Amino acid sequence: MPKRAHLLIVDDEANTLASLSRAFRLGGHEATVCDSAAKALDLAKSQNFDLIFSDVVMPNKDGLSFLEDLRTQEITTPVVMMSGQAHIEMAVRATKLGALDFLEKPVSTEKLLLTVENVLKLQQLESENRQLRQQLGKHEIIWTGPTMQKIMAQVERVAASETRICILGETGTGKELVARTLHQLSPRASGPFVTLNCAAVPAELIESELFGHEKGSFTGAAARHLGKFEQAEHGTIFLDEIGDMPLAMQAKLLRVLEEGEVERIGGDKPTSVDVRVLVATHRTLERLVRDGKFRQDLFHRVYVFPLLLPPLRGRREDIPALIEHFARQVCAQNSWKAIPFTAEAIQSLQAHPWPGNVRELRNVVERLMLLATDDQVDMDTVRAALPQTTEISPAPTMSSGPLAERVQNFEREVLLAELKRHGYHITNTARALGLERSHLYKKAEQLGVDIQKSRREEEPSD
């Protein structure tokens, strides 16, 4: 569906302004009118327009001088010139000054609306190309194991629907990446993907960020501002860390979700919006509801289909592929040659608890490549890159024998290494391994590990 455009019409004839603005409004666009080039320049400085239509012949300052002033002020809004006294020289000069098109008056409504549609398509293509160049490889989800395979199967299943999805998981697990993937796999993929981190915006500004404001609606509102919901028209809005949204704002968000309308601060009428809403949080929303910090009615609106992302320690099988991906990304960004990781280094990184999850791993990979000597990342490099651990647990050794026995030996060595690294603190060890305390005891029993005996053996003798 076409986007609503915000247009500026500049013409000294009142009848022309009235007829053009009416035609654009009937076409679903928003039009601001102005009867002089000087006033129009001030408007273009203070507001964001998708397109400017300007007459050429006007008193005091003509349209071509206005176009020249726009470029001098580095205002890049596309401009279409119009004139009832058009000639080739005028059109050529307008084009040289940067006019996107030159229309001869009178202009039909069909021609005007088609011009707007073409400009919006061009802007969208340019924006997509910029984003693709900037984001190439940044938003790819990397996985090889069964844990993420199940998650991605759910993502593919629900992406094509309009279902509201609540993405859950610790900080750094890739919640925004999953939201982007849901958008890209949805029928709204050609529309915008707009994000807002509810925890990063001050409480007094979040309403303006979400719903927008009118010029002069509060101190500092020098121009009209479209909120995130209007920016996401026909696309997807992703509200990250929704558990941190103030209660007063939750009530207003609930109304938007129920009515499909937003009202800008200082506005006098609501505006319909067509967006899909995705939310995410690292908090437990049910607990926030019980504590009175999150509205129960809003909870039921956004918690339609929960997607729980595992921490990195719960998908250790994906770490080698993630390391390879991040290393390739870092090399491409810095024009470095490829730097291999030794098997021991990778195994050691797999044993690390990764409290910062995938985001932490990405940063550590870059640090490792900066610290690497002898053109490789080895155990010494890992020790230098992870100073917060007093001791890097040695990578479990590979045993011989049947596969089941090898797996059991590997698990036993990992469990013992984690117990030792956490000083036999059961809760911390269980958290590092992605297990409940009861499951840790059960796993130790299955593997023949006597936790108390192992602790006593580690204690220094008198």
Coordinates of C-alpha atoms in Angstrom, one line a residue:
M1 CA 0.0 0.0 0.0
P2 CA 1.3 3.5 -0.8
K3 CA 2.8 5.7 1.9
R4 CA 1.2 9.0 2.9
A5 CA 3.4 11.8 1.8
H6 CA 3.9 15.2 3.5
L7 CA 4.0 17.8 0.7
L8 CA 4.8 21.5 0.5
I9 CA 3.0 23.4 -2.3
V10 CA 4.4 26.9 -3.2
D11 CA 2.4 29.1 -5.4
D12 CA 1.3 32.8 -5.3
E13 CA -2.2 32.0 -6.7
A14 CA -4.7 31.1 -3.9
N15 CA -6.9 29.1 -6.3
T16 CA -4.0 26.9 -7.4
L17 CA -3.0 26.3 -3.8
A18 CA -6.6 25.3 -2.9
S19 CA -7.1 23.0 -5.9
L20 CA -3.7 21.2 -5.5
S21 CA -4.0 20.7 -1.8
R22 CA -7.5 19.3 -2.2
A23 CA -6.3 16.9 -4.9
F24 CA -3.4 15.7 -2.7
R25 CA -5.6 15.2 0.3
L26 CA -8.1 13.2 -1.7
G27 CA -5.2 11.1 -2.8
G28 CA -4.4 10.3 0.8
H29 CA -1.5 12.8 1.3
E30 CA -0.9 15.7 3.6
A31 CA -0.3 19.1 2.0
T32 CA 1.1 22.3 3.5
V33 CA 0.5 25.4 1.3
C34 CA 2.6 28.6 1.0
D35 CA 2.2 31.7 -1.2
S36 CA 5.8 32.9 -1.3
A37 CA 9.3 31.5 -1.8
A38 CA 10.6 33.3 1.4
K39 CA 8.0 31.6 3.6
A40 CA 8.5 28.3 1.9
L41 CA 12.3 28.4 2.6
D42 CA 11.5 28.9 6.3
L43 CA 9.1 26.0 6.3
A44 CA 11.6 23.7 4.5
K45 CA 14.2 24.6 7.2
S46 CA 11.9 23.8 10.1
Q47 CA 9.9 20.8 8.8
N48 CA 10.5 17.5 7.0
F49 CA 8.7 17.2 3.7
D50 CA 8.8 14.2 1.3
L51 CA 8.3 16.5 -1.8
I52 CA 8.0 20.1 -2.7
F53 CA 5.9 21.4 -5.6
S54 CA 6.9 25.0 -6.6
D55 CA 5.6 27.4 -9.2
V56 CA 8.3 29.1 -11.2
V57 CA 6.9 32.6 -11.8
M58 CA 6.2 34.3 -8.5
P59 CA 6.6 37.9 -7.3
N60 CA 9.7 39.0 -5.3
K61 CA 11.5 35.7 -5.6
D62 CA 10.8 33.2 -8.4
G63 CA 10.8 29.4 -8.1
L64 CA 14.2 28.9 -9.6
S65 CA 15.8 31.2 -7.1
F66 CA 13.9 29.3 -4.3
L67 CA 15.3 26.1 -5.7
E68 CA 18.8 27.6 -5.6
D69 CA 18.3 28.7 -2.0
L70 CA 17.3 25.2 -1.0
R71 CA 20.5 23.7 -2.4
T72 CA 22.6 26.5 -0.8
Q73 CA 21.0 25.6 2.6
E74 CA 21.8 22.0 1.9
I75 CA 18.1 21.0 2.0
T76 CA 17.9 17.9 -0.1
T77 CA 14.1 17.5 -0.3
P78 CA 13.1 16.6 -3.9
V79 CA 11.5 19.5 -5.8
V80 CA 9.1 19.4 -8.7
M81 CA 8.8 22.7 -10.6
M82 CA 5.5 23.9 -12.3
S83 CA 4.8 26.7 -14.7
G84 CA 2.1 27.8 -17.1
Q85 CA 4.8 29.7 -19.1
A86 CA 7.2 26.8 -19.6
H87 CA 9.9 26.7 -22.2
I88 CA 12.9 24.6 -22.9
E89 CA 15.5 26.9 -21.4
M90 CA 13.5 27.2 -18.1
A91 CA 13.2 23.4 -17.8
V92 CA 16.9 22.9 -18.5
R93 CA 17.9 25.5 -15.9
A94 CA 15.6 23.9 -13.3
T95 CA 17.1 20.5 -14.0
K96 CA 20.6 21.8 -13.6
L97 CA 19.7 23.3 -10.3
G98 CA 18.5 19.9 -9.1
A99 CA 14.7 19.8 -9.9
L100 CA 13.4 16.3 -10.0
D101 CA 10.8 17.1 -12.7
F102 CA 9.2 20.0 -14.5
L103 CA 5.5 20.0 -15.1
E104 CA 3.5 22.3 -17.3
K105 CA 0.3 23.9 -15.9
P106 CA -2.5 23.0 -15.8
V107 CA -1.4 19.6 -14.3
S108 CA -4.0 16.8 -14.1
T109 CA -4.7 15.2 -10.7
E110 CA -3.5 11.8 -12.2
K111 CA -0.2 13.3 -13.2
L112 CA 0.3 14.9 -9.8
L113 CA -0.4 11.7 -7.8
L114 CA 1.7 9.6 -10.2
T115 CA 4.6 12.1 -9.6
V116 CA 4.3 11.7 -5.9
E117 CA 4.1 7.9 -6.1
N118 CA 7.2 7.8 -8.3
V119 CA 9.2 10.0 -5.9
L120 CA 8.2 7.9 -2.9
K121 CA 9.3 4.7 -4.7
L122 CA 12.6 6.3 -5.6
Q123 CA 13.2 7.5 -2.0
Q124 CA 12.3 4.0 -0.7
L125 CA 14.7 2.3 -3.1
E126 CA 17.5 4.8 -2.2
S127 CA 16.8 4.2 1.5
E128 CA 16.8 0.4 1.1
N129 CA 20.1 0.5 -0.8
R130 CA 21.7 2.6 1.9
Q131 CA 20.5 0.3 4.6
L132 CA 21.6 -2.8 2.7
R133 CA 25.1 -1.3 2.2
Q134 CA 25.3 -0.4 5.9
Q135 CA 23.8 -3.5 7.3
L136 CA 25.2 -6.2 5.1
G137 CA 25.8 -9.1 7.3
K138 CA 24.8 -7.3 10.5
H139 CA 21.4 -8.8 10.8
E140 CA 22.0 -12.4 9.9
I141 CA 21.0 -15.1 12.5
I142 CA 23.8 -17.8 12.7
W143 CA 22.9 -21.2 14.0
T144 CA 23.7 -24.8 13.4
G145 CA 22.2 -26.8 16.3
P146 CA 18.8 -28.1 17.2
T147 CA 18.0 -25.5 19.9
M148 CA 17.9 -22.6 17.4
Q149 CA 16.5 -24.8 14.7
K150 CA 13.3 -25.1 16.7
I151 CA 13.2 -21.3 17.3
M152 CA 13.7 -20.5 13.6
A153 CA 11.0 -23.0 12.7
Q154 CA 8.6 -21.1 14.9
V155 CA 9.7 -17.8 13.4
E156 CA 9.0 -19.0 9.9
R157 CA 5.6 -20.3 11.0
V158 CA 4.3 -17.0 12.6
A159 CA 6.1 -14.5 10.3
A160 CA 3.4 -14.5 7.7
S161 CA 0.6 -13.8 10.2
E162 CA -0.4 -10.5 11.8
T163 CA 0.0 -12.1 15.3
R164 CA 1.6 -10.0 17.9
I165 CA 4.8 -11.6 19.1
C166 CA 6.6 -11.1 22.4
I167 CA 10.3 -12.0 22.1
L168 CA 11.9 -13.0 25.4
G169 CA 15.4 -13.6 26.4
E170 CA 18.5 -12.2 28.2
T171 CA 20.2 -9.1 27.0
G172 CA 22.4 -9.9 24.0
T173 CA 20.6 -13.0 22.8
G174 CA 19.5 -11.4 19.4
K175 CA 15.9 -10.3 20.1
E176 CA 16.1 -7.5 17.5
L177 CA 17.6 -9.8 14.9
V178 CA 14.6 -12.2 15.4
A179 CA 12.3 -9.2 15.1
R180 CA 13.9 -8.1 11.8
T181 CA 13.7 -11.7 10.5
L182 CA 10.0 -11.8 11.3
H183 CA 9.5 -8.5 9.4
Q184 CA 11.6 -9.7 6.4
L185 CA 9.6 -12.9 6.2
S186 CA 6.2 -11.2 6.5
P187 CA 3.9 -9.6 3.8
R188 CA 5.1 -6.3 5.2
A189 CA 8.7 -6.8 4.2
S190 CA 8.5 -4.0 1.6
G191 CA 7.4 -1.5 4.4
P192 CA 9.6 0.1 7.0
F193 CA 11.0 -1.6 10.1
V194 CA 11.0 0.9 12.9
T195 CA 12.5 0.3 16.4
L196 CA 12.2 2.0 19.8
N197 CA 14.1 0.9 22.9
C198 CA 11.6 1.8 25.7
A199 CA 14.4 1.6 28.3
A200 CA 16.6 4.1 26.5
V201 CA 14.0 7.0 26.1
P202 CA 13.3 9.3 29.0
A203 CA 9.7 8.9 30.4
E204 CA 8.9 12.5 29.4
L205 CA 9.8 12.0 25.8
I206 CA 8.5 8.5 25.0
E207 CA 5.0 9.7 24.1
S208 CA 6.4 12.1 21.5
E209 CA 8.8 9.4 20.2
L210 CA 5.9 6.9 19.7
F211 CA 3.0 9.1 18.6
G212 CA 4.7 12.4 17.4
H213 CA 3.8 16.0 18.2
E214 CA 2.6 19.1 16.5
K215 CA 4.7 22.3 16.1
G216 CA 4.5 24.4 19.3
S217 CA 2.8 21.7 21.4
F218 CA 5.5 22.0 24.0
T219 CA 8.7 23.9 24.6
G220 CA 11.3 22.9 22.0
A221 CA 8.7 21.6 19.5
A222 CA 9.9 23.8 16.7
A223 CA 8.4 21.6 14.0
R224 CA 5.9 18.8 13.5
H225 CA 7.3 15.4 14.3
L226 CA 5.9 12.1 13.2
G227 CA 6.1 9.4 15.8
K228 CA 7.4 5.8 15.4
F229 CA 3.9 4.4 14.7
E230 CA 3.4 6.8 11.7
Q231 CA 6.9 6.2 10.5
A232 CA 6.2 2.4 10.5
E233 CA 3.0 2.8 8.3
H234 CA 2.4 -0.5 6.4
G235 CA 5.4 -2.0 8.1
T236 CA 6.5 -3.2 11.5
I237 CA 7.3 -1.4 14.7
F238 CA 9.5 -3.2 17.2
L239 CA 9.2 -2.1 20.9
D240 CA 12.3 -3.4 22.6
E241 CA 12.4 -3.7 26.4
I242 CA 8.7 -3.0 26.7
G243 CA 8.9 -4.1 30.4
D244 CA 10.6 -0.8 31.1
M245 CA 7.8 1.3 29.6
P246 CA 6.2 3.7 32.2
L247 CA 2.7 2.7 33.4
A248 CA 1.1 5.9 32.1
M249 CA 2.5 5.2 28.7
Q250 CA 1.3 1.6 28.8
A251 CA -2.3 2.9 29.0
K252 CA -1.8 5.0 25.9
L253 CA -0.1 2.2 24.0
L254 CA -3.0 -0.1 24.9
R255 CA -5.5 2.3 23.3
V256 CA -3.4 2.4 20.1
L257 CA -3.4 -1.4 19.9
E258 CA -7.1 -1.5 20.4
E259 CA -8.2 1.3 18.1
G260 CA -5.4 1.4 15.5
E261 CA -5.1 5.1 15.9
V262 CA -2.5 7.6 17.3
E263 CA -2.9 11.2 18.3
R264 CA 0.1 13.5 18.1
I265 CA 0.8 15.6 21.2
G266 CA -1.0 18.9 20.5
G267 CA -3.1 17.4 17.8
D268 CA -6.9 17.7 17.6
K269 CA -7.7 14.5 15.8
P270 CA -6.5 10.9 15.7
T271 CA -4.6 9.4 12.7
S272 CA -5.2 5.8 11.7
V273 CA -2.1 3.6 11.5
D274 CA -1.6 0.2 9.9
V275 CA 1.4 -1.4 11.6
R276 CA 2.4 -4.8 13.0
V277 CA 3.6 -4.6 16.6
L278 CA 6.5 -6.8 17.9
V279 CA 7.7 -6.4 21.4
A280 CA 10.7 -7.8 23.4
T281 CA 11.9 -7.8 26.9
H282 CA 14.5 -9.5 29.1
R283 CA 12.2 -9.2 32.1
T284 CA 9.5 -11.6 33.3
L285 CA 6.3 -9.9 32.3
E286 CA 4.1 -12.1 34.4
R287 CA 6.1 -11.1 37.5
L288 CA 5.8 -7.4 36.5
V289 CA 2.0 -7.8 36.2
R290 CA 1.9 -9.4 39.7
D291 CA 4.0 -6.6 41.1
G292 CA 1.7 -4.0 39.5
K293 CA 4.5 -2.6 37.2
F294 CA 2.9 -3.8 34.0
R295 CA -0.8 -3.6 33.0
Q296 CA -2.5 -7.0 32.8
D297 CA -4.7 -5.8 29.9
L298 CA -1.6 -4.7 27.9
F299 CA 0.1 -8.0 28.8
H300 CA -2.7 -10.0 27.1
R301 CA -2.5 -7.7 24.0
V302 CA 1.2 -8.2 23.4
Y303 CA 1.8 -11.6 24.8
V304 CA -0.1 -13.5 22.1
F305 CA 2.8 -15.6 20.9
P306 CA 5.9 -15.7 23.1
L307 CA 9.3 -16.6 21.5
L308 CA 11.9 -17.5 24.1
L309 CA 15.5 -17.1 22.9
P310 CA 18.1 -19.3 24.7
P311 CA 21.2 -17.8 26.2
L312 CA 24.4 -18.5 24.4
R313 CA 25.4 -21.0 27.1
G314 CA 22.3 -22.9 26.2
R315 CA 23.3 -23.2 22.5
R316 CA 27.1 -23.8 22.8
E317 CA 27.0 -25.9 19.6
D318 CA 26.5 -22.7 17.6
I319 CA 29.6 -21.0 19.0
P320 CA 32.1 -22.2 16.4
A321 CA 29.8 -21.0 13.5
L322 CA 29.3 -17.7 15.3
I323 CA 33.0 -17.2 15.8
E324 CA 33.6 -17.9 12.1
H325 CA 30.9 -15.4 11.1
F326 CA 32.1 -12.6 13.4
A327 CA 35.7 -13.1 12.4
R328 CA 34.8 -12.8 8.7
Q329 CA 32.7 -9.7 9.5
V330 CA 35.5 -8.1 11.4
C331 CA 38.1 -8.8 8.7
A332 CA 35.8 -7.4 6.0
Q333 CA 35.2 -4.2 8.0
N334 CA 38.9 -3.6 8.7
S335 CA 40.3 -5.0 5.4
W336 CA 42.3 -7.6 7.4
K337 CA 43.4 -11.0 6.1
A338 CA 41.7 -14.0 7.6
I339 CA 43.0 -15.0 11.1
P340 CA 42.2 -18.7 12.0
F341 CA 41.2 -19.9 15.5
T342 CA 42.9 -23.0 16.9
A343 CA 40.7 -25.9 17.9
E344 CA 41.8 -25.4 21.6
A345 CA 40.8 -21.7 21.5
I346 CA 37.4 -22.5 20.1
Q347 CA 36.8 -25.2 22.7
S348 CA 37.8 -22.8 25.4
L349 CA 35.4 -20.2 24.1
Q350 CA 32.7 -22.8 24.1
A351 CA 33.3 -23.4 27.8
H352 CA 33.0 -19.7 28.7
P353 CA 29.7 -18.8 30.5
W354 CA 29.0 -15.7 28.2
P355 CA 26.9 -13.6 30.5
G356 CA 26.6 -11.0 27.7
N357 CA 25.5 -13.7 25.2
V358 CA 26.0 -13.3 21.5
R359 CA 26.7 -9.6 21.8
E360 CA 29.6 -10.3 24.1
L361 CA 31.0 -13.0 21.8
R362 CA 31.0 -10.6 18.9
N363 CA 33.1 -8.1 20.9
V364 CA 35.4 -10.7 22.2
V365 CA 36.1 -12.1 18.7
E366 CA 37.2 -8.6 17.6
R367 CA 39.4 -8.3 20.7
L368 CA 40.9 -11.7 20.0
M369 CA 41.8 -10.7 16.4
L370 CA 43.5 -7.5 17.6
L371 CA 45.5 -9.4 20.2
A372 CA 46.4 -12.4 17.9
T373 CA 50.0 -13.2 17.4
D374 CA 51.6 -15.6 14.9
D375 CA 48.6 -15.0 12.6
Q376 CA 46.3 -17.1 14.7
V377 CA 44.1 -17.0 17.8
D378 CA 45.3 -19.6 20.3
M379 CA 44.8 -20.3 24.0
D380 CA 47.3 -17.6 25.0
T381 CA 45.2 -15.1 23.0
V382 CA 42.0 -16.2 24.7
R383 CA 43.6 -15.8 28.2
A384 CA 44.7 -12.3 27.3
A385 CA 41.2 -11.4 25.9
L386 CA 39.2 -12.7 28.8
P387 CA 41.0 -11.2 31.9
Q388 CA 37.8 -11.2 33.9
T389 CA 38.2 -15.0 34.4
T390 CA 41.0 -15.8 36.8
E391 CA 41.5 -19.1 35.0
I392 CA 40.4 -20.3 31.7
S393 CA 39.0 -23.8 32.2
P394 CA 41.1 -26.3 30.1
A395 CA 39.2 -27.6 27.1
P396 CA 37.9 -31.1 27.7
T397 CA 40.1 -33.8 26.2
M398 CA 38.8 -36.1 23.5
S399 CA 38.6 -39.7 24.7
S400 CA 38.4 -42.8 22.6
G401 CA 35.7 -45.4 22.5
P402 CA 32.0 -45.5 21.5
L403 CA 30.2 -42.2 20.8
A404 CA 28.0 -42.4 23.9
E405 CA 31.0 -43.0 26.1
R406 CA 32.9 -40.1 24.5
V407 CA 29.9 -37.8 25.0
Q408 CA 29.6 -38.8 28.7
N409 CA 33.3 -38.2 29.3
F410 CA 33.1 -34.8 27.6
E411 CA 30.1 -33.8 29.7
R412 CA 31.8 -35.0 32.9
E413 CA 34.9 -32.9 32.2
V414 CA 32.8 -29.8 31.3
L415 CA 30.8 -30.2 34.5
L416 CA 33.9 -30.6 36.7
A417 CA 35.6 -27.7 35.0
E418 CA 32.6 -25.4 35.6
L419 CA 32.2 -26.5 39.2
K420 CA 35.9 -25.7 39.9
R421 CA 35.7 -22.4 38.0
H422 CA 32.7 -21.3 40.2
G423 CA 34.2 -22.5 43.4
Y424 CA 31.6 -25.3 43.6
H425 CA 28.9 -22.7 43.9
I426 CA 25.9 -24.7 42.7
T427 CA 23.6 -21.8 41.7
N428 CA 26.3 -20.1 39.7
T429 CA 27.5 -23.3 38.0
A430 CA 23.9 -24.3 37.1
R431 CA 23.4 -20.8 35.6
A432 CA 26.6 -21.0 33.6
L433 CA 25.5 -24.4 32.2
G434 CA 21.9 -23.2 31.5
L435 CA 20.4 -25.7 34.0
E436 CA 18.1 -25.6 37.0
R437 CA 19.8 -26.5 40.4
S438 CA 17.8 -29.8 40.5
H439 CA 18.9 -30.7 37.0
L440 CA 22.5 -30.0 37.8
Y441 CA 22.4 -32.5 40.7
K442 CA 20.6 -35.0 38.5
K443 CA 23.1 -34.6 35.7
A444 CA 26.0 -35.0 38.2
E445 CA 24.5 -38.2 39.5
Q446 CA 24.1 -39.5 35.9
L447 CA 27.7 -38.7 35.1
G448 CA 29.0 -40.3 38.3
V449 CA 30.3 -36.9 39.7
D450 CA 30.2 -36.7 43.5
I451 CA 30.1 -32.9 44.0
Q452 CA 30.9 -32.9 47.7
K453 CA 33.8 -35.3 47.2
S454 CA 35.2 -33.3 44.4
R455 CA 35.0 -30.1 46.5
R456 CA 36.9 -31.8 49.4
E457 CA 39.6 -33.0 47.0
E458 CA 40.1 -29.4 45.8
E459 CA 40.4 -28.0 49.3
P460 CA 44.0 -27.6 50.5
S461 CA 45.1 -30.2 53.1
D462 CA 46.5 -29.1 56.5

